[in-house]
Short mmCIF file of C-alpha atoms in Angstrom, two decimals:
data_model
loop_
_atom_site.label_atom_id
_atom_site.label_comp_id
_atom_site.label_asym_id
_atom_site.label_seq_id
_atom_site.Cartn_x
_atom_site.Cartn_y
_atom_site.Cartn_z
CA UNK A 1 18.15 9.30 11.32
CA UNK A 2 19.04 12.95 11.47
CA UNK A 3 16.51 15.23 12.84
CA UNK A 4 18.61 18.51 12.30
CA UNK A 5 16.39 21.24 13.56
CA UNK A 6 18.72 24.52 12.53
CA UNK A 7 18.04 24.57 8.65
CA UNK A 8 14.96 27.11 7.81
CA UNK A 9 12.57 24.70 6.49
CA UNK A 10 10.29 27.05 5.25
CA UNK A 11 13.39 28.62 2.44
CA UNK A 12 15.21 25.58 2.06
CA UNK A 13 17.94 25.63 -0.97
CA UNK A 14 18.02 22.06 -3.21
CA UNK A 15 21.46 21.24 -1.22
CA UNK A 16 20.31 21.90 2.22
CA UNK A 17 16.84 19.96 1.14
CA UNK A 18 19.29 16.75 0.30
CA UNK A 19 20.79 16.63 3.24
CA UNK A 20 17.56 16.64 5.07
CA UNK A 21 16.94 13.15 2.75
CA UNK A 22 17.39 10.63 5.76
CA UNK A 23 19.77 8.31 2.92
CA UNK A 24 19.78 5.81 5.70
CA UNK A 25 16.31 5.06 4.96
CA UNK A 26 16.62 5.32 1.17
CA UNK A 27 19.58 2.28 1.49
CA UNK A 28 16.78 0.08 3.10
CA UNK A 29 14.66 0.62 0.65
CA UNK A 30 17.17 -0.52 -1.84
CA UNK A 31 18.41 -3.37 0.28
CA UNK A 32 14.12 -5.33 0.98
CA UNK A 33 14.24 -4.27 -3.32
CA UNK A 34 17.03 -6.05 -3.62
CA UNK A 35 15.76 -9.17 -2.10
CA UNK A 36 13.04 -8.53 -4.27
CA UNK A 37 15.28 -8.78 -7.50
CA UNK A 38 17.08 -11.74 -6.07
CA UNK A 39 13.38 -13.72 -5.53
CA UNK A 40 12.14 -12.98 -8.88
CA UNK A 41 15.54 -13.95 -10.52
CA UNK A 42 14.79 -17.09 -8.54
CA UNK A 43 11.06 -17.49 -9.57
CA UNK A 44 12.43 -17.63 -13.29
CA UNK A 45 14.73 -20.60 -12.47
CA UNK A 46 18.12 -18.31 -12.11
CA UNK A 47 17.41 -16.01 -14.99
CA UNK A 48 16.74 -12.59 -15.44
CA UNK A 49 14.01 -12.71 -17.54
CA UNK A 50 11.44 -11.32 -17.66
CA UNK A 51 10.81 -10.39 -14.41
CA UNK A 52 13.96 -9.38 -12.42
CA UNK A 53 15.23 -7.71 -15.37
CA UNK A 54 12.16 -5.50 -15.68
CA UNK A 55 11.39 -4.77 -12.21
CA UNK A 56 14.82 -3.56 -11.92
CA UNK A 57 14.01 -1.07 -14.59
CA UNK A 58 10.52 -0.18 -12.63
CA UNK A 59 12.72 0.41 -9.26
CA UNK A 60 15.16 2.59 -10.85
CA UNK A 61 12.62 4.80 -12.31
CA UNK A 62 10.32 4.83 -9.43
CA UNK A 63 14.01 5.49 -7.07
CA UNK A 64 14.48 8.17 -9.25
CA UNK A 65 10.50 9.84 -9.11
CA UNK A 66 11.07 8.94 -5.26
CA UNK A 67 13.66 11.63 -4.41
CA UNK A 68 12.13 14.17 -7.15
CA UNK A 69 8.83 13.35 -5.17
CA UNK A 70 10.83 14.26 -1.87
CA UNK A 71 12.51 17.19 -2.46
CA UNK A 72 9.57 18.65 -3.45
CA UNK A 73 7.71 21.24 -1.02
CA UNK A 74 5.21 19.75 1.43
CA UNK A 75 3.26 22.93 0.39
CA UNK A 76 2.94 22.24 -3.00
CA UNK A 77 1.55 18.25 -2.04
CA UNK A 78 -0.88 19.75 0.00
CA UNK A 79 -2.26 22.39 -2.93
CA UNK A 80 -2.61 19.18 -5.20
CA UNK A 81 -4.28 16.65 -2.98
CA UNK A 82 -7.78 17.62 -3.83
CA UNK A 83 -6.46 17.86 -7.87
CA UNK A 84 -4.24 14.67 -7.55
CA UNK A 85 -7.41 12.86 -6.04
CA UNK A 86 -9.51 13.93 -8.93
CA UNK A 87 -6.88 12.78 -11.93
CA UNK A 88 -7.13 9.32 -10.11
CA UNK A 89 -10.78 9.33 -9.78
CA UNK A 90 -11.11 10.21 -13.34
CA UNK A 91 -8.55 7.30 -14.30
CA UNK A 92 -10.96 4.53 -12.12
CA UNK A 93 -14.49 5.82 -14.12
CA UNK A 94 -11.69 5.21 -17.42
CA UNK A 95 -11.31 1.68 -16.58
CA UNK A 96 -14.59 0.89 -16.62
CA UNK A 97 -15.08 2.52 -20.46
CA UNK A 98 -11.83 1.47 -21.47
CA UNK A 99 -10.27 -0.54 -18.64
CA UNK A 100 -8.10 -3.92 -20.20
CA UNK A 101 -9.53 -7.25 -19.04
CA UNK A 102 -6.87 -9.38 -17.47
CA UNK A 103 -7.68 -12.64 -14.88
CA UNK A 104 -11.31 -11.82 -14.82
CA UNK A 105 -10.88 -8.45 -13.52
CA UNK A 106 -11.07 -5.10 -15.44
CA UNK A 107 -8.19 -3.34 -13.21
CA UNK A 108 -6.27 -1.65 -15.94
CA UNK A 109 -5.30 1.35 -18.94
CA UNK A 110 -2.85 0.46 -21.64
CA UNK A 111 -0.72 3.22 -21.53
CA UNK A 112 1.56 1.06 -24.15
CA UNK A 113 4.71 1.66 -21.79
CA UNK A 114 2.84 0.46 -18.81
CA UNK A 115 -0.29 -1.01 -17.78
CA UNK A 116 -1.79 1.62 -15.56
CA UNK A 117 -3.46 0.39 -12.25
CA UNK A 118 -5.49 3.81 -10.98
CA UNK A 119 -6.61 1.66 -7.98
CA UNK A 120 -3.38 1.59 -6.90
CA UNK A 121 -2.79 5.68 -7.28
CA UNK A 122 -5.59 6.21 -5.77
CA UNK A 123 -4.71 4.37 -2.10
CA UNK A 124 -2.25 7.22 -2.05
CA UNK A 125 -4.16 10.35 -3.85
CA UNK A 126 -6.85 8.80 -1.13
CA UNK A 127 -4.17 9.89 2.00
CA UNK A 128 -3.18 13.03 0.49
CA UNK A 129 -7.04 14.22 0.17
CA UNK A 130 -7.82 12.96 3.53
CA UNK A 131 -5.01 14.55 5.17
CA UNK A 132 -5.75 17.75 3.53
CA UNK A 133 -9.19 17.47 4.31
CA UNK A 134 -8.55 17.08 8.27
CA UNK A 135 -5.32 19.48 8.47
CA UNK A 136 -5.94 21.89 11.35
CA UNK A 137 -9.32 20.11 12.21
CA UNK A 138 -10.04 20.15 15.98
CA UNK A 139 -11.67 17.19 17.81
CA UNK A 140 -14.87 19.39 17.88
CA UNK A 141 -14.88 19.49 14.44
CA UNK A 142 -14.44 15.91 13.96
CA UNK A 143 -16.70 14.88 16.76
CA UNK A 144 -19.76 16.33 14.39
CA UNK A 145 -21.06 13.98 11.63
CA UNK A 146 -21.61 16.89 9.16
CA UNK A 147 -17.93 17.50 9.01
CA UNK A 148 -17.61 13.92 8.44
CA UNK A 149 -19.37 13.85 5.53
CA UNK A 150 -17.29 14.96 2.87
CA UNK A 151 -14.28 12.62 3.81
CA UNK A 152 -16.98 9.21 3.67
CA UNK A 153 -17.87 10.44 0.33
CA UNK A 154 -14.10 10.46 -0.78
CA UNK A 155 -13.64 7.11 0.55
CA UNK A 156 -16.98 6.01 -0.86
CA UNK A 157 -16.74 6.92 -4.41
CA UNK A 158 -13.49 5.23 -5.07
CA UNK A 159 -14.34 2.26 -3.16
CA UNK A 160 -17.33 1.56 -5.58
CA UNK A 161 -15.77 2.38 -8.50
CA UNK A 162 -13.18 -0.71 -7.56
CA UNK A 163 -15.87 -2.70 -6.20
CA UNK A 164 -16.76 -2.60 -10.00
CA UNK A 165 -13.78 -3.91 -11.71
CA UNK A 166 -14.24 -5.96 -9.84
CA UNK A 167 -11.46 -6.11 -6.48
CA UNK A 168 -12.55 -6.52 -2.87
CA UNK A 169 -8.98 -6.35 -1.62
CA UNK A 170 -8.34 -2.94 -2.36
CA UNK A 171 -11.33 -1.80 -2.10
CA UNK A 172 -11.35 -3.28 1.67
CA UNK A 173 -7.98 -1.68 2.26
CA UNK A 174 -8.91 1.76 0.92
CA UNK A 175 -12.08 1.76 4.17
CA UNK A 176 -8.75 0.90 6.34
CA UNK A 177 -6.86 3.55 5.89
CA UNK A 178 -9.49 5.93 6.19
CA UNK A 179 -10.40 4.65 9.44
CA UNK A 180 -7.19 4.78 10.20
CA UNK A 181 -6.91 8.14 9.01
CA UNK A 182 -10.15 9.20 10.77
CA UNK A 183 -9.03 7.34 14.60
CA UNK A 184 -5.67 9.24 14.09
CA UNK A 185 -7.84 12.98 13.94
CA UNK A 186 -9.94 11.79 17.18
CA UNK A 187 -13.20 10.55 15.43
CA UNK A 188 -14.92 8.99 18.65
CA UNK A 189 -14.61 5.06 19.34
CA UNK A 190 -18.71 4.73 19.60
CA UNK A 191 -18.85 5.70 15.48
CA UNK A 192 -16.83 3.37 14.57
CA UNK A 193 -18.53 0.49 16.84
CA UNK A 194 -21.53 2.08 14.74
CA UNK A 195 -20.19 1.48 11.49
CA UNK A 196 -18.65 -1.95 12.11
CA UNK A 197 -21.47 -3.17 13.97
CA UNK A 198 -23.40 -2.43 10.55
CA UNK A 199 -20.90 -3.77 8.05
CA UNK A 200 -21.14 -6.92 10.27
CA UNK A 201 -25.60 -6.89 9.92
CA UNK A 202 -25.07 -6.46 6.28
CA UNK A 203 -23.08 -9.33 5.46
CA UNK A 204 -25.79 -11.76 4.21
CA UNK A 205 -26.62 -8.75 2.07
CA UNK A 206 -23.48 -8.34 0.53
CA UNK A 207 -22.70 -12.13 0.17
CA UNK A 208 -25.72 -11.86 -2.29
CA UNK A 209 -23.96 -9.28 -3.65
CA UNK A 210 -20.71 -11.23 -4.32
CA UNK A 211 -19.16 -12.72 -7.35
CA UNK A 212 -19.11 -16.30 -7.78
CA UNK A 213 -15.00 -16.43 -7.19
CA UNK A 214 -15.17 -13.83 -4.03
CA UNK A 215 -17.67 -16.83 -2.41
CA UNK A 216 -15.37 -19.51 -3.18
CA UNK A 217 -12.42 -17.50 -2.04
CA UNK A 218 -14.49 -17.32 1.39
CA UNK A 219 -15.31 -20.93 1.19
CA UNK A 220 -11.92 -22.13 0.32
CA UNK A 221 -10.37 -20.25 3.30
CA UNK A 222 -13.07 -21.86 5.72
CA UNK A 223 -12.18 -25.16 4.32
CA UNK A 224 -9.46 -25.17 1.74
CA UNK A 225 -9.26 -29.28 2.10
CA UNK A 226 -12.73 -29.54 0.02
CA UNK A 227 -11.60 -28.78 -3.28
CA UNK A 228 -7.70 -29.13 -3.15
CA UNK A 229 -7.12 -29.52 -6.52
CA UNK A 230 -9.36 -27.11 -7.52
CA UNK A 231 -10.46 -23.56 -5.67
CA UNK A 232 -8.22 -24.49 -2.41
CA UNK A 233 -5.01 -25.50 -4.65
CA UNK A 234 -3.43 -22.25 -4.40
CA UNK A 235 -3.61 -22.06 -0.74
CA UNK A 236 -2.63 -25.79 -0.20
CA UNK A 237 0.65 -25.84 -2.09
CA UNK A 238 1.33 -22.22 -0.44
CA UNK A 239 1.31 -24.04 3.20
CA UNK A 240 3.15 -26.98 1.59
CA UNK A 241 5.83 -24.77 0.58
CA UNK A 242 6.22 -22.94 3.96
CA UNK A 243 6.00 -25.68 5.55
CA UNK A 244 8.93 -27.71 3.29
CA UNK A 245 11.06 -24.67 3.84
CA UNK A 246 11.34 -25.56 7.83
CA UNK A 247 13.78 -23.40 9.96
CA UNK A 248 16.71 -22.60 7.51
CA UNK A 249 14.84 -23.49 4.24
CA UNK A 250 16.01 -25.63 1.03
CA UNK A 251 18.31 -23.00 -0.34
CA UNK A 252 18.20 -20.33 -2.93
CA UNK A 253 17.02 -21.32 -6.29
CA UNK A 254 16.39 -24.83 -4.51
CA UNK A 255 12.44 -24.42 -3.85
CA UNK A 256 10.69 -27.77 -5.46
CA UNK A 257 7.26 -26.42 -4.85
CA UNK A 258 8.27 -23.23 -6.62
CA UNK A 259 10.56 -24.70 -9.39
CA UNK A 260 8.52 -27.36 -10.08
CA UNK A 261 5.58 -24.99 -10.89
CA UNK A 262 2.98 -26.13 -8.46
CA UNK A 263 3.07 -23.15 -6.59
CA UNK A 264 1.06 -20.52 -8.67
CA UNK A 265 1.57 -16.83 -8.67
CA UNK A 266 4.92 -17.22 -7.17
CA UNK A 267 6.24 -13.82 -8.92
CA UNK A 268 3.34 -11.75 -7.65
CA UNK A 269 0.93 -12.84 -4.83
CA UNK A 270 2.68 -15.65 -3.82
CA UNK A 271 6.61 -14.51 -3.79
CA UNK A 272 6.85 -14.86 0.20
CA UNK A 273 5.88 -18.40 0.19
CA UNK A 274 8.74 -19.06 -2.52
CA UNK A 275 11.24 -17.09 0.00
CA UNK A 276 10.03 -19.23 2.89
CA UNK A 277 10.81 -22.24 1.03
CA UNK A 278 13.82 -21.18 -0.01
CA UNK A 279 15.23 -19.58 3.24
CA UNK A 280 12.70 -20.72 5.86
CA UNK A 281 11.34 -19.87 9.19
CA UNK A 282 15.01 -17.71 10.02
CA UNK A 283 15.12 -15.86 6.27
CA UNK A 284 11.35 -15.04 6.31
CA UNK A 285 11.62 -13.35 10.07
CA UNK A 286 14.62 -11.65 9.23
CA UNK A 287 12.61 -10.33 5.91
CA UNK A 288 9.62 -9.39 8.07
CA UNK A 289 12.57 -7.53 10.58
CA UNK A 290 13.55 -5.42 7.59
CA UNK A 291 9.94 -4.07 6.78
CA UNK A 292 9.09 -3.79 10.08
CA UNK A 293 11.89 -1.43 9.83
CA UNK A 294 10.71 0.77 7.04
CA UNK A 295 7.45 0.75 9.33
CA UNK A 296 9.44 2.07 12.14
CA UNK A 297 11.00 4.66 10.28
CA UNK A 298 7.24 5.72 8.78
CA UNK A 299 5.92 6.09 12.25
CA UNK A 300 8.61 8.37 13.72
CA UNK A 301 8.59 10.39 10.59
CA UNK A 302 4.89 11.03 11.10
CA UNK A 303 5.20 11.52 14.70
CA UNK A 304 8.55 14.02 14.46
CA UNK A 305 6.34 16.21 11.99
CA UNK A 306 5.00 19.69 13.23
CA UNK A 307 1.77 19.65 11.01
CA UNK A 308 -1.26 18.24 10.92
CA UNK A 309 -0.98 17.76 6.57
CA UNK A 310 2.41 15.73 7.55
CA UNK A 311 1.49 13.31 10.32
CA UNK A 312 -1.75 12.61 8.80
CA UNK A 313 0.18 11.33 5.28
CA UNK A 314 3.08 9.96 6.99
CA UNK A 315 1.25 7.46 9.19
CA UNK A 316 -1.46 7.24 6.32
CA UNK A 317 0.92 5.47 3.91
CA UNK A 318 2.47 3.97 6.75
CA UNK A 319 -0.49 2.09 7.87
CA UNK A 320 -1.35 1.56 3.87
CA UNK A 321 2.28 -0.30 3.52
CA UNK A 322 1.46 -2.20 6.53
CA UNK A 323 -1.46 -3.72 5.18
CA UNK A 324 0.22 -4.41 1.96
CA UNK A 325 2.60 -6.70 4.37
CA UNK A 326 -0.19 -7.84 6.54
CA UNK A 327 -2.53 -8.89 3.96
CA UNK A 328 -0.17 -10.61 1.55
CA UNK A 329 1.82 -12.59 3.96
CA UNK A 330 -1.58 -13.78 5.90
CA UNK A 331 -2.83 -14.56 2.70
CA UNK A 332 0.47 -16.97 2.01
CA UNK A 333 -0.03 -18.36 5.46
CA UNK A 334 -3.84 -19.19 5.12
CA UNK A 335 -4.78 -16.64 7.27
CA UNK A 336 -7.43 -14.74 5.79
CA UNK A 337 -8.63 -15.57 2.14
CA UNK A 338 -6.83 -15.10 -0.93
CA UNK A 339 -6.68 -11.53 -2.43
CA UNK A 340 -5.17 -10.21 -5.03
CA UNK A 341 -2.55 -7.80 -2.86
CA UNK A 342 0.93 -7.86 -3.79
CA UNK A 343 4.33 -7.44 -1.37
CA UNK A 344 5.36 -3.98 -2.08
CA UNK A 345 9.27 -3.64 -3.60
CA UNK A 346 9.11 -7.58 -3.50
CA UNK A 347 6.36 -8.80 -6.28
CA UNK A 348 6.41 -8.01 -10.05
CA UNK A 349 4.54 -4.93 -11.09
CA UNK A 350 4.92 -2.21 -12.22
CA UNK A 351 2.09 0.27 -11.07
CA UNK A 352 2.23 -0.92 -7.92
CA UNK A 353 6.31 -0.60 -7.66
CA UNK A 354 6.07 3.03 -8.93
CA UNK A 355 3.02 3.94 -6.64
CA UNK A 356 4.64 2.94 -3.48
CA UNK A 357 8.18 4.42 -4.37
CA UNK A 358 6.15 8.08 -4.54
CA UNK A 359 4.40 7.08 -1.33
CA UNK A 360 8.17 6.77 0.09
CA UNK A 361 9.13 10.08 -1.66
CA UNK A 362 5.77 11.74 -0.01
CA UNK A 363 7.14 10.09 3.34
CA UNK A 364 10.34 11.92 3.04
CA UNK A 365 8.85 15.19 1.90
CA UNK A 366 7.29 14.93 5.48
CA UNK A 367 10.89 13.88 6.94
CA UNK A 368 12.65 17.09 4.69
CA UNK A 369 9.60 20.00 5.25
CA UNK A 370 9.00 18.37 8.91
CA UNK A 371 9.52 22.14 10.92
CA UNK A 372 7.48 24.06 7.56
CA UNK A 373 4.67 26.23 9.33
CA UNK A 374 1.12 25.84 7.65
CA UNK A 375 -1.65 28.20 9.34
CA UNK A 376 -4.67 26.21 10.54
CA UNK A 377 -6.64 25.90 7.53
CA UNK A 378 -4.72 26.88 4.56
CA UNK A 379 -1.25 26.89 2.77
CA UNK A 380 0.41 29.84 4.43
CA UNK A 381 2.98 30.43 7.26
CA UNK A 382 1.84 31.27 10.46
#
């Protein structure tokens, strides 16, 4: 990484601004794609249709609305949070007047070129509002619950809105990062004892609460043996297939859980059990090496920042892109139950692809504007 301190940062020209772009990062992004490609291509039995070929379309646009993303001022980010957070509210009350109905879930907008996923937006408008929210906040601020107020009810309203579509994953991973976000500004350890000691006296509540497939997700993870051919089939030919994959794996394209179509969902939720089989217990910790790298390069971007606005979204949609990793591969493994959480840059989607290629262009707009000067509460220099 280069961490060039001598450029003005505040009067930067386009030129100067691009080679501020840490392109060592921006080639690993393009090499865990690739792999990406390469597994899809597989999951179609060595063809490019229709999923490589398309995804390879999604990644070149979203590369490409990455570095516009980037190079543009941290400034300007931080004047649209609060706007940007709005749009994608507005978008999650559309999909539940006009939202499209796909697996039981109404997630979606037909947009005709794309099928529009505002959840997903919103797990980064989400980081951009909270970060503007808590720039230049001291820890006597956040240490009284009145100023704490107005961030819960930014988590809050989004989270219900998804709850209604309905999609506990997200929803469950939008509370994360905001108590992520609000650990990070110095929110004291007894409030959030507080909170999860309630979410944990609500649960019988909520399990009344819960649709019929969220229970038997719960149940099947408890015991995924009762009903193998039924609610705990996904989960049991995901372990077979890890587990036939061993310590070098079968081979590319040579997966017979995968090609013989009992694994289900291997192009989106399932895509790193296919890779396991294929290239086993070495090719699956040498995958999980390469995002831990983008991870790496996430956290010292946020910590190298001078601003509050900067740090805050940095190691927001770092922590966010964790739990995209965390969740789907402990899903494949059994871990926790099934969710509906794809492997960012490695499943098929589209609004997913294109949401976390502008959280990476945010993440270098921290990296390029890291030594910008923004006064304590607004958008000014000092």
């Amino acid at each position: 990484m280069s961490w060039d301190l001598g450029v003005d940062h505040n009067d930067m020209t386009i030129a100067e601004k691009l080679g501020q772009v840490s392109w060592s990062l921006v080639l690993l992004i393009i090499v865990v794609a690739s792999i990406g490609f390469a597994m899809l291509y597989s999951a179609a039995n060595g063809s490019f249709d229709p999923w490589a070929s398309r995804q390879m379309v999604r990644f070149a646009a979203g590369l490409g609305m990455m570095m516009v993303v980037a190079l543009v001022d941290i400034r300007i980010w931080m004047r649209l949070a609060y706007p940007l957070y709005a749009l994608s509210l507005v978008l999650l009350i559309g999909v539940e007047l006009v939202g499209q109905i796909g697996m039981g879930a109404q997630r979606w907008i037909d947009l005709g070129f794309i099928q529009l996923q505002p959840s997903e937006l919103m797990k980064v408008c989400l980081v951009l509002a909270l970060a503007r929210y808590f720039h230049g906040a001291s820890l006597e601020d956040t240490g009284r619950i009145l100023f704490l107020l107005p961030p819960l009810l930014l988590v809050l309203a989004p989270v219900a809105l998804v709850l209604m579509q309905p999609n506990l994953g997200t929803s469950l991973m939008l509370l994360m990062v905001t108590g992520a976000i609000f650990f990070l500004v110095g929110v004291r350890l007894w409030k959030f004892a507080l909170v999860i000691g309630s979410g944990l006296a609500a649960i019988p509540v909520v399990w009344q609460f819960m649709h019929d497939y969220q229970r038997n997700r719960v149940r099947t993870f408890l015991n995924p043996e009762e009903d193998p051919l039924g609610t705990g089939y996904h989960i049991m030919q995901s372990k077979i297939a890890l587990g036939s994959g061993g310590m070098f794996g079968k081979g590319f394209l040579m997966g017979s859980q995968s090609h013989l179509n009992f694994l289900p969902e291997k192009q989106t939720d399932f895509i790193f059990t296919m890779l396991g089989e294929e290239f086993g217990l070495t090719g699956s910790l040498g995958f999980l090496g390469l995002y831990c790298l983008l991870l790496v390069y996430g956290l010292v971007i946020g910590l190298r920042c001078r601003h509050q606005f900067g740090r805050l979204v940095a190691l927001g949609l770092t922590f966010n892109l964790f739990l995209y990793l965390f969740i789907n591969c402990a899903m494949n493994m059994g871990l926790i139950p099934v969710v509906g959480i794809p492997l960012p840059l490695i499943s098929y989607g589209g609004t997913a692809t294109l949401t976390v290629m502008i959280g990476f262009g945010l993440l270098m707009s921290v990296h390029i504007h890291r030594d910008v000067r923004l006064s304590r509460r607004g958008l000014t220099d000092f």
